[in-house]
Amino acid sequence: MLYVVGFVDGRNHGINDAAEALGTKIDDPRISKLASKVTVGQIFDGVDDFYKDWRNRKVLLRHAMEYVLDEAQGKDDSALLLYMRQTDSGQKK
């Protein structure tokens, strides 16, 4: 759980830094598209469900969390999932 909290905090910090670098606020359209309304709990539950599928066991956690976050936001990452299963398990093709 702490890893997920750190991931979300780091992401939020990066978004704030981007807004500051552009001299704007988070509601600026260039920045707001980076923000997410997905909660730590949703990511935690999504990662738990993700690893219940035995095919995902060798996918790195940082990659799984990005996938779960995208999925929660309605993005289709099915091609990314197949790629992660191949590369993260050491079967680079």
mmCIF file of N, CA, C and O in Angstrom:
data_model
loop_
_atom_site.group_PDB
_atom_site.id
_atom_site.type_symbol
_atom_site.label_atom_id
_atom_site.label_comp_id
_atom_site.label_asym_id
_atom_site.label_seq_id
_atom_site.Cartn_x
_atom_site.Cartn_y
_atom_site.Cartn_z
ATOM 1 N N MET A 1 0.831 -1.190 0.000
ATOM 2 C CA MET A 1 0.000 0.000 0.000
ATOM 3 C C MET A 1 0.875 1.252 0.000
ATOM 4 O O MET A 1 0.563 2.212 -0.681
ATOM 5 N N LEU A 2 1.965 1.248 0.771
ATOM 6 C CA LEU A 2 2.833 2.420 0.824
ATOM 7 C C LEU A 2 3.452 2.725 -0.535
ATOM 8 O O LEU A 2 3.650 3.886 -0.887
ATOM 9 N N TYR A 3 3.751 1.697 -1.293
ATOM 10 C CA TYR A 3 4.310 1.901 -2.625
ATOM 11 C C TYR A 3 3.303 2.641 -3.500
ATOM 12 O O TYR A 3 3.671 3.547 -4.252
ATOM 13 N N VAL A 4 2.052 2.259 -3.420
ATOM 14 C CA VAL A 4 1.000 2.906 -4.208
ATOM 15 C C VAL A 4 0.846 4.361 -3.773
ATOM 16 O O VAL A 4 0.731 5.257 -4.610
ATOM 17 N N VAL A 5 0.866 4.612 -2.471
ATOM 18 C CA VAL A 5 0.765 5.986 -1.967
ATOM 19 C C VAL A 5 1.941 6.809 -2.492
ATOM 20 O O VAL A 5 1.769 7.944 -2.944
ATOM 21 N N GLY A 6 3.138 6.259 -2.449
ATOM 22 C CA GLY A 6 4.311 6.951 -2.968
ATOM 23 C C GLY A 6 4.204 7.233 -4.453
ATOM 24 O O GLY A 6 4.589 8.302 -4.935
ATOM 25 N N PHE A 7 3.677 6.292 -5.195
ATOM 26 C CA PHE A 7 3.466 6.457 -6.632
ATOM 27 C C PHE A 7 2.530 7.637 -6.896
ATOM 28 O O PHE A 7 2.834 8.507 -7.707
ATOM 29 N N VAL A 8 1.413 7.663 -6.190
ATOM 30 C CA VAL A 8 0.431 8.732 -6.376
ATOM 31 C C VAL A 8 1.018 10.074 -5.936
ATOM 32 O O VAL A 8 0.862 11.088 -6.627
ATOM 33 N N ASP A 9 1.707 10.097 -4.801
ATOM 34 C CA ASP A 9 2.336 11.335 -4.335
ATOM 35 C C ASP A 9 3.360 11.845 -5.345
ATOM 36 O O ASP A 9 3.421 13.042 -5.635
ATOM 37 N N GLY A 10 4.168 10.940 -5.874
ATOM 38 C CA GLY A 10 5.169 11.325 -6.865
ATOM 39 C C GLY A 10 4.537 11.874 -8.125
ATOM 40 O O GLY A 10 4.995 12.875 -8.694
ATOM 41 N N ARG A 11 3.474 11.241 -8.555
ATOM 42 C CA ARG A 11 2.753 11.701 -9.743
ATOM 43 C C ARG A 11 2.168 13.094 -9.509
ATOM 44 O O ARG A 11 2.282 13.975 -10.352
ATOM 45 N N ASN A 12 1.556 13.287 -8.345
ATOM 46 C CA ASN A 12 0.975 14.590 -8.014
ATOM 47 C C ASN A 12 2.053 15.665 -7.921
ATOM 48 O O ASN A 12 1.860 16.792 -8.372
ATOM 49 N N HIS A 13 3.185 15.309 -7.334
ATOM 50 C CA HIS A 13 4.297 16.255 -7.223
ATOM 51 C C HIS A 13 4.780 16.660 -8.619
ATOM 52 O O HIS A 13 5.057 17.837 -8.879
ATOM 53 N N GLY A 14 4.873 15.708 -9.509
ATOM 54 C CA GLY A 14 5.290 15.996 -10.883
ATOM 55 C C GLY A 14 4.318 16.922 -11.593
ATOM 56 O O GLY A 14 4.733 17.822 -12.336
ATOM 57 N N ILE A 15 3.035 16.714 -11.377
ATOM 58 C CA ILE A 15 2.024 17.579 -11.990
ATOM 59 C C ILE A 15 2.152 18.999 -11.440
ATOM 60 O O ILE A 15 2.100 19.975 -12.194
ATOM 61 N N ASN A 16 2.345 19.120 -10.134
ATOM 62 C CA ASN A 16 2.527 20.444 -9.528
ATOM 63 C C ASN A 16 3.788 21.118 -10.065
ATOM 64 O O ASN A 16 3.787 22.326 -10.333
ATOM 65 N N ASP A 17 4.867 20.367 -10.210
ATOM 66 C CA ASP A 17 6.106 20.918 -10.760
ATOM 67 C C ASP A 17 5.911 21.384 -12.205
ATOM 68 O O ASP A 17 6.448 22.420 -12.613
ATOM 69 N N ALA A 18 5.157 20.622 -12.973
ATOM 70 C CA ALA A 18 4.894 20.991 -14.362
ATOM 71 C C ALA A 18 4.110 22.305 -14.423
ATOM 72 O O ALA A 18 4.412 23.181 -15.236
ATOM 73 N N ALA A 19 3.120 22.448 -13.562
ATOM 74 C CA ALA A 19 2.340 23.684 -13.524
ATOM 75 C C ALA A 19 3.233 24.862 -13.155
ATOM 76 O O ALA A 19 3.159 25.931 -13.780
ATOM 77 N N GLU A 20 4.072 24.659 -12.175
ATOM 78 C CA GLU A 20 4.985 25.721 -11.745
ATOM 79 C C GLU A 20 5.965 26.086 -12.868
ATOM 80 O O GLU A 20 6.231 27.267 -13.117
ATOM 81 N N ALA A 21 6.492 25.094 -13.547
ATOM 82 C CA ALA A 21 7.451 25.341 -14.628
ATOM 83 C C ALA A 21 6.813 26.128 -15.769
ATOM 84 O O ALA A 21 7.480 26.937 -16.423
ATOM 85 N N LEU A 22 5.525 25.890 -16.003
ATOM 86 C CA LEU A 22 4.815 26.608 -17.060
ATOM 87 C C LEU A 22 4.253 27.946 -16.572
ATOM 88 O O LEU A 22 3.670 28.697 -17.355
ATOM 89 N N GLY A 23 4.398 28.205 -15.272
ATOM 90 C CA GLY A 23 3.883 29.445 -14.709
ATOM 91 C C GLY A 23 2.371 29.512 -14.721
ATOM 92 O O GLY A 23 1.777 30.559 -14.963
ATOM 93 N N THR A 24 1.745 28.384 -14.451
ATOM 94 C CA THR A 24 0.283 28.308 -14.498
ATOM 95 C C THR A 24 -0.234 27.531 -13.293
ATOM 96 O O THR A 24 0.523 27.219 -12.380
ATOM 97 N N LYS A 25 -1.503 27.225 -13.304
ATOM 98 C CA LYS A 25 -2.122 26.457 -12.226
ATOM 99 C C LYS A 25 -2.563 25.098 -12.756
ATOM 100 O O LYS A 25 -2.594 24.869 -13.965
ATOM 101 N N ILE A 26 -2.954 24.241 -11.842
ATOM 102 C CA ILE A 26 -3.328 22.870 -12.212
ATOM 103 C C ILE A 26 -4.569 22.814 -13.110
ATOM 104 O O ILE A 26 -4.721 21.890 -13.890
ATOM 105 N N ASP A 27 -5.426 23.823 -13.045
ATOM 106 C CA ASP A 27 -6.631 23.798 -13.886
ATOM 107 C C ASP A 27 -6.357 24.220 -15.330
ATOM 108 O O ASP A 27 -7.242 24.162 -16.176
ATOM 109 N N ASP A 28 -5.110 24.597 -15.638
ATOM 110 C CA ASP A 28 -4.708 24.895 -17.010
ATOM 111 C C ASP A 28 -4.894 23.615 -17.832
ATOM 112 O O ASP A 28 -4.466 22.535 -17.417
ATOM 113 N N PRO A 29 -5.528 23.690 -19.005
ATOM 114 C CA PRO A 29 -5.771 22.487 -19.815
ATOM 115 C C PRO A 29 -4.520 21.673 -20.137
ATOM 116 O O PRO A 29 -4.581 20.462 -20.274
ATOM 117 N N ARG A 30 -3.371 22.352 -20.237
ATOM 118 C CA ARG A 30 -2.122 21.631 -20.524
ATOM 119 C C ARG A 30 -1.708 20.753 -19.357
ATOM 120 O O ARG A 30 -1.003 19.769 -19.539
ATOM 121 N N ILE A 31 -2.149 21.105 -18.165
ATOM 122 C CA ILE A 31 -1.779 20.381 -16.949
ATOM 123 C C ILE A 31 -2.914 19.480 -16.475
ATOM 124 O O ILE A 31 -2.688 18.342 -16.061
ATOM 125 N N SER A 32 -4.136 19.970 -16.560
ATOM 126 C CA SER A 32 -5.271 19.226 -15.996
ATOM 127 C C SER A 32 -5.449 17.854 -16.628
ATOM 128 O O SER A 32 -5.922 16.929 -15.980
ATOM 129 N N LYS A 33 -5.026 17.697 -17.880
ATOM 130 C CA LYS A 33 -5.157 16.376 -18.513
ATOM 131 C C LYS A 33 -4.217 15.350 -17.890
ATOM 132 O O LYS A 33 -4.399 14.159 -18.055
ATOM 133 N N LEU A 34 -3.203 15.814 -17.153
ATOM 134 C CA LEU A 34 -2.295 14.903 -16.458
ATOM 135 C C LEU A 34 -2.859 14.422 -15.125
ATOM 136 O O LEU A 34 -2.443 13.394 -14.607
ATOM 137 N N ALA A 35 -3.773 15.205 -14.569
ATOM 138 C CA ALA A 35 -4.329 14.881 -13.253
ATOM 139 C C ALA A 35 -5.281 13.687 -13.365
ATOM 140 O O ALA A 35 -5.823 13.391 -14.423
ATOM 141 N N SER A 36 -5.474 13.029 -12.254
ATOM 142 C CA SER A 36 -6.339 11.855 -12.218
ATOM 143 C C SER A 36 -7.241 11.923 -10.997
ATOM 144 O O SER A 36 -6.828 12.371 -9.936
ATOM 145 N N LYS A 37 -8.454 11.463 -11.170
ATOM 146 C CA LYS A 37 -9.383 11.395 -10.046
ATOM 147 C C LYS A 37 -9.437 9.983 -9.451
ATOM 148 O O LYS A 37 -10.260 9.680 -8.628
ATOM 149 N N VAL A 38 -8.529 9.133 -9.890
ATOM 150 C CA VAL A 38 -8.454 7.763 -9.394
ATOM 151 C C VAL A 38 -7.787 7.794 -8.017
ATOM 152 O O VAL A 38 -6.747 8.408 -7.837
ATOM 153 N N THR A 39 -8.402 7.128 -7.054
ATOM 154 C CA THR A 39 -7.888 7.154 -5.682
ATOM 155 C C THR A 39 -6.823 6.080 -5.453
ATOM 156 O O THR A 39 -6.709 5.127 -6.234
ATOM 157 N N VAL A 40 -6.095 6.258 -4.369
ATOM 158 C CA VAL A 40 -5.095 5.260 -3.968
ATOM 159 C C VAL A 40 -5.778 3.911 -3.768
ATOM 160 O O VAL A 40 -5.270 2.868 -4.199
ATOM 161 N N GLY A 41 -6.943 3.907 -3.136
ATOM 162 C CA GLY A 41 -7.678 2.665 -2.905
ATOM 163 C C GLY A 41 -8.056 1.966 -4.198
ATOM 164 O O GLY A 41 -7.975 0.736 -4.295
ATOM 165 N N GLN A 42 -8.471 2.743 -5.195
ATOM 166 C CA GLN A 42 -8.828 2.148 -6.486
ATOM 167 C C GLN A 42 -7.598 1.530 -7.162
ATOM 168 O O GLN A 42 -7.697 0.449 -7.739
ATOM 169 N N ILE A 43 -6.468 2.223 -7.086
ATOM 170 C CA ILE A 43 -5.244 1.670 -7.675
ATOM 171 C C ILE A 43 -4.832 0.406 -6.929
ATOM 172 O O ILE A 43 -4.492 -0.608 -7.543
ATOM 173 N N PHE A 44 -4.881 0.454 -5.603
ATOM 174 C CA PHE A 44 -4.515 -0.706 -4.793
ATOM 175 C C PHE A 44 -5.388 -1.912 -5.149
ATOM 176 O O PHE A 44 -4.879 -3.008 -5.388
ATOM 177 N N ASP A 45 -6.702 -1.701 -5.206
ATOM 178 C CA ASP A 45 -7.619 -2.791 -5.566
ATOM 179 C C ASP A 45 -7.378 -3.274 -6.992
ATOM 180 O O ASP A 45 -7.420 -4.478 -7.266
ATOM 181 N N GLY A 46 -7.120 -2.340 -7.903
ATOM 182 C CA GLY A 46 -6.870 -2.702 -9.295
ATOM 183 C C GLY A 46 -5.602 -3.526 -9.453
ATOM 184 O O GLY A 46 -5.574 -4.495 -10.214
ATOM 185 N N VAL A 47 -4.555 -3.150 -8.720
ATOM 186 C CA VAL A 47 -3.304 -3.908 -8.775
ATOM 187 C C VAL A 47 -3.516 -5.303 -8.205
ATOM 188 O O VAL A 47 -3.018 -6.293 -8.753
ATOM 189 N N ASP A 48 -4.271 -5.381 -7.128
ATOM 190 C CA ASP A 48 -4.577 -6.685 -6.526
ATOM 191 C C ASP A 48 -5.299 -7.569 -7.542
ATOM 192 O O ASP A 48 -4.932 -8.737 -7.728
ATOM 193 N N ASP A 49 -6.300 -7.028 -8.214
ATOM 194 C CA ASP A 49 -7.023 -7.786 -9.245
ATOM 195 C C ASP A 49 -6.110 -8.138 -10.417
ATOM 196 O O ASP A 49 -6.193 -9.236 -10.970
ATOM 197 N N PHE A 50 -5.238 -7.210 -10.792
ATOM 198 C CA PHE A 50 -4.317 -7.421 -11.903
ATOM 199 C C PHE A 50 -3.443 -8.656 -11.661
ATOM 200 O O PHE A 50 -3.266 -9.490 -12.536
ATOM 201 N N TYR A 51 -2.911 -8.773 -10.448
ATOM 202 C CA TYR A 51 -2.016 -9.889 -10.137
ATOM 203 C C TYR A 51 -2.750 -11.195 -9.837
ATOM 204 O O TYR A 51 -2.108 -12.236 -9.726
ATOM 205 N N LYS A 52 -4.055 -11.162 -9.755
ATOM 206 C CA LYS A 52 -4.811 -12.415 -9.606
ATOM 207 C C LYS A 52 -4.757 -13.238 -10.887
ATOM 208 O O LYS A 52 -4.928 -14.450 -10.854
ATOM 209 N N ASP A 53 -4.518 -12.561 -12.009
ATOM 210 C CA ASP A 53 -4.356 -13.248 -13.286
ATOM 211 C C ASP A 53 -2.914 -13.766 -13.352
ATOM 212 O O ASP A 53 -1.965 -12.974 -13.371
ATOM 213 N N TRP A 54 -2.740 -15.056 -13.378
ATOM 214 C CA TRP A 54 -1.409 -15.664 -13.317
ATOM 215 C C TRP A 54 -0.493 -15.171 -14.436
ATOM 216 O O TRP A 54 0.719 -15.144 -14.277
ATOM 217 N N ARG A 55 -1.051 -14.751 -15.560
ATOM 218 C CA ARG A 55 -0.233 -14.277 -16.681
ATOM 219 C C ARG A 55 0.467 -12.954 -16.366
ATOM 220 O O ARG A 55 1.422 -12.590 -17.039
ATOM 221 N N ASN A 56 -0.002 -12.257 -15.340
ATOM 222 C CA ASN A 56 0.554 -10.949 -14.996
ATOM 223 C C ASN A 56 1.585 -11.001 -13.868
ATOM 224 O O ASN A 56 2.137 -9.980 -13.491
ATOM 225 N N ARG A 57 1.832 -12.188 -13.333
ATOM 226 C CA ARG A 57 2.687 -12.289 -12.151
ATOM 227 C C ARG A 57 4.103 -11.754 -12.346
ATOM 228 O O ARG A 57 4.725 -11.306 -11.401
ATOM 229 N N LYS A 58 4.619 -11.782 -13.558
ATOM 230 C CA LYS A 58 5.987 -11.316 -13.783
ATOM 231 C C LYS A 58 6.052 -9.863 -14.264
ATOM 232 O O LYS A 58 7.135 -9.344 -14.497
ATOM 233 N N VAL A 59 4.902 -9.201 -14.378
ATOM 234 C CA VAL A 59 4.879 -7.796 -14.770
ATOM 235 C C VAL A 59 5.341 -6.960 -13.574
ATOM 236 O O VAL A 59 4.895 -7.165 -12.447
ATOM 237 N N LEU A 60 6.256 -6.040 -13.825
ATOM 238 C CA LEU A 60 6.768 -5.180 -12.758
ATOM 239 C C LEU A 60 5.659 -4.313 -12.168
ATOM 240 O O LEU A 60 4.767 -3.857 -12.895
ATOM 241 N N LEU A 61 5.735 -4.078 -10.873
ATOM 242 C CA LEU A 61 4.691 -3.326 -10.178
ATOM 243 C C LEU A 61 4.496 -1.938 -10.766
ATOM 244 O O LEU A 61 3.366 -1.485 -10.951
ATOM 245 N N ARG A 62 5.569 -1.241 -11.072
ATOM 246 C CA ARG A 62 5.403 0.119 -11.604
ATOM 247 C C ARG A 62 4.649 0.097 -12.932
ATOM 248 O O ARG A 62 3.883 1.000 -13.235
ATOM 249 N N HIS A 63 4.845 -0.938 -13.720
ATOM 250 C CA HIS A 63 4.123 -1.059 -14.982
ATOM 251 C C HIS A 63 2.667 -1.439 -14.735
ATOM 252 O O HIS A 63 1.768 -0.942 -15.411
ATOM 253 N N ALA A 64 2.447 -2.309 -13.776
ATOM 254 C CA ALA A 64 1.080 -2.718 -13.442
ATOM 255 C C ALA A 64 0.271 -1.522 -12.958
ATOM 256 O O ALA A 64 -0.905 -1.369 -13.317
ATOM 257 N N MET A 65 0.885 -0.651 -12.162
ATOM 258 C CA MET A 65 0.153 0.502 -11.638
ATOM 259 C C MET A 65 -0.201 1.486 -12.749
ATOM 260 O O MET A 65 -1.302 2.034 -12.754
ATOM 261 N N GLU A 66 0.676 1.699 -13.691
ATOM 262 C CA GLU A 66 0.354 2.572 -14.827
ATOM 263 C C GLU A 66 -0.800 1.982 -15.633
ATOM 264 O O GLU A 66 -1.714 2.694 -16.046
ATOM 265 N N TYR A 67 -0.756 0.672 -15.838
ATOM 266 C CA TYR A 67 -1.826 -0.005 -16.571
ATOM 267 C C TYR A 67 -3.158 0.139 -15.836
ATOM 268 O O TYR A 67 -4.178 0.485 -16.440
ATOM 269 N N VAL A 68 -3.158 -0.107 -14.534
ATOM 270 C CA VAL A 68 -4.376 -0.015 -13.728
ATOM 271 C C VAL A 68 -4.919 1.408 -13.748
ATOM 272 O O VAL A 68 -6.127 1.625 -13.877
ATOM 273 N N LEU A 69 -4.045 2.388 -13.644
ATOM 274 C CA LEU A 69 -4.466 3.783 -13.675
ATOM 275 C C LEU A 69 -5.106 4.119 -15.021
ATOM 276 O O LEU A 69 -6.182 4.727 -15.073
ATOM 277 N N ASP A 70 -4.484 3.713 -16.108
ATOM 278 C CA ASP A 70 -5.056 3.945 -17.434
ATOM 279 C C ASP A 70 -6.409 3.261 -17.574
ATOM 280 O O ASP A 70 -7.365 3.840 -18.092
ATOM 281 N N GLU A 71 -6.481 2.023 -17.117
ATOM 282 C CA GLU A 71 -7.729 1.264 -17.210
ATOM 283 C C GLU A 71 -8.848 1.952 -16.420
ATOM 284 O O GLU A 71 -9.979 2.046 -16.881
ATOM 285 N N ALA A 72 -8.523 2.451 -15.237
ATOM 286 C CA ALA A 72 -9.514 3.135 -14.405
ATOM 287 C C ALA A 72 -10.006 4.422 -15.057
ATOM 288 O O ALA A 72 -11.122 4.877 -14.784
ATOM 289 N N GLN A 73 -9.176 4.993 -15.922
ATOM 290 C CA GLN A 73 -9.554 6.218 -16.620
ATOM 291 C C GLN A 73 -10.215 5.933 -17.967
ATOM 292 O O GLN A 73 -10.497 6.837 -18.732
ATOM 293 N N GLY A 74 -10.435 4.654 -18.264
ATOM 294 C CA GLY A 74 -11.139 4.279 -19.478
ATOM 295 C C GLY A 74 -10.276 4.155 -20.716
ATOM 296 O O GLY A 74 -10.789 4.059 -21.821
ATOM 297 N N LYS A 75 -8.961 4.119 -20.558
ATOM 298 C CA LYS A 75 -8.075 3.978 -21.705
ATOM 299 C C LYS A 75 -7.895 2.501 -22.040
ATOM 300 O O LYS A 75 -7.808 1.670 -21.151
ATOM 301 N N ASP A 76 -7.842 2.198 -23.330
ATOM 302 C CA ASP A 76 -7.633 0.819 -23.766
ATOM 303 C C ASP A 76 -6.135 0.565 -23.893
ATOM 304 O O ASP A 76 -5.490 1.086 -24.796
ATOM 305 N N ASP A 77 -5.605 -0.207 -22.990
ATOM 306 C CA ASP A 77 -4.180 -0.536 -22.987
ATOM 307 C C ASP A 77 -3.952 -2.021 -23.227
ATOM 308 O O ASP A 77 -2.977 -2.590 -22.751
ATOM 309 N N SER A 78 -4.834 -2.662 -23.986
ATOM 310 C CA SER A 78 -4.692 -4.102 -24.197
ATOM 311 C C SER A 78 -3.380 -4.443 -24.899
ATOM 312 O O SER A 78 -2.742 -5.441 -24.567
ATOM 313 N N ALA A 79 -2.941 -3.618 -25.842
ATOM 314 C CA ALA A 79 -1.667 -3.873 -26.518
ATOM 315 C C ALA A 79 -0.512 -3.695 -25.539
ATOM 316 O O ALA A 79 0.454 -4.461 -25.565
ATOM 317 N N LEU A 80 -0.606 -2.703 -24.660
ATOM 318 C CA LEU A 80 0.424 -2.486 -23.650
ATOM 319 C C LEU A 80 0.515 -3.679 -22.712
ATOM 320 O O LEU A 80 1.600 -4.117 -22.359
ATOM 321 N N LEU A 81 -0.617 -4.236 -22.323
ATOM 322 C CA LEU A 81 -0.628 -5.388 -21.428
ATOM 323 C C LEU A 81 0.116 -6.562 -22.052
ATOM 324 O O LEU A 81 0.948 -7.197 -21.395
ATOM 325 N N LEU A 82 -0.152 -6.838 -23.307
ATOM 326 C CA LEU A 82 0.548 -7.939 -23.978
ATOM 327 C C LEU A 82 2.047 -7.675 -24.038
ATOM 328 O O LEU A 82 2.857 -8.574 -23.808
ATOM 329 N N TYR A 83 2.424 -6.430 -24.316
ATOM 330 C CA TYR A 83 3.837 -6.071 -24.364
ATOM 331 C C TYR A 83 4.491 -6.257 -22.992
ATOM 332 O O TYR A 83 5.587 -6.813 -22.898
ATOM 333 N N MET A 84 3.824 -5.799 -21.933
ATOM 334 C CA MET A 84 4.377 -5.930 -20.580
ATOM 335 C C MET A 84 4.569 -7.386 -20.208
ATOM 336 O O MET A 84 5.561 -7.751 -19.586
ATOM 337 N N ARG A 85 3.631 -8.224 -20.570
ATOM 338 C CA ARG A 85 3.741 -9.646 -20.242
ATOM 339 C C ARG A 85 4.960 -10.258 -20.915
ATOM 340 O O ARG A 85 5.589 -11.159 -20.372
ATOM 341 N N GLN A 86 5.305 -9.783 -22.089
ATOM 342 C CA GLN A 86 6.455 -10.317 -22.812
ATOM 343 C C GLN A 86 7.763 -9.750 -22.295
ATOM 344 O O GLN A 86 8.708 -10.500 -22.028
ATOM 345 N N THR A 87 7.853 -8.439 -22.134
ATOM 346 C CA THR A 87 9.126 -7.820 -21.782
ATOM 347 C C THR A 87 9.448 -7.942 -20.303
ATOM 348 O O THR A 87 10.596 -8.174 -19.956
ATOM 349 N N ASP A 88 8.479 -7.787 -19.433
ATOM 350 C CA ASP A 88 8.756 -7.854 -17.994
ATOM 351 C C ASP A 88 9.082 -9.261 -17.526
ATOM 352 O O ASP A 88 9.708 -9.447 -16.496
ATOM 353 N N SER A 89 8.701 -10.250 -18.292
ATOM 354 C CA SER A 89 8.991 -11.613 -17.879
ATOM 355 C C SER A 89 10.323 -12.111 -18.450
ATOM 356 O O SER A 89 10.642 -13.272 -18.322
ATOM 357 N N GLY A 90 11.050 -11.190 -19.077
ATOM 358 C CA GLY A 90 12.350 -11.576 -19.616
ATOM 359 C C GLY A 90 12.292 -12.197 -20.987
ATOM 360 O O GLY A 90 13.264 -12.738 -21.473
ATOM 361 N N GLN A 91 11.126 -12.145 -21.637
ATOM 362 C CA GLN A 91 10.964 -12.744 -22.963
ATOM 363 C C GLN A 91 10.993 -11.667 -24.034
ATOM 364 O O GLN A 91 10.192 -11.661 -24.941
ATOM 365 N N LYS A 92 11.904 -10.727 -23.947
ATOM 366 C CA LYS A 92 11.944 -9.618 -24.895
ATOM 367 C C LYS A 92 11.977 -10.139 -26.318
ATOM 368 O O LYS A 92 12.759 -11.003 -26.659
ATOM 369 N N LYS A 93 11.067 -9.562 -27.096
ATOM 370 C CA LYS A 93 10.946 -9.972 -28.506
ATOM 371 C C LYS A 93 11.072 -8.784 -29.409
ATOM 372 O O LYS A 93 10.784 -7.702 -29.104
#
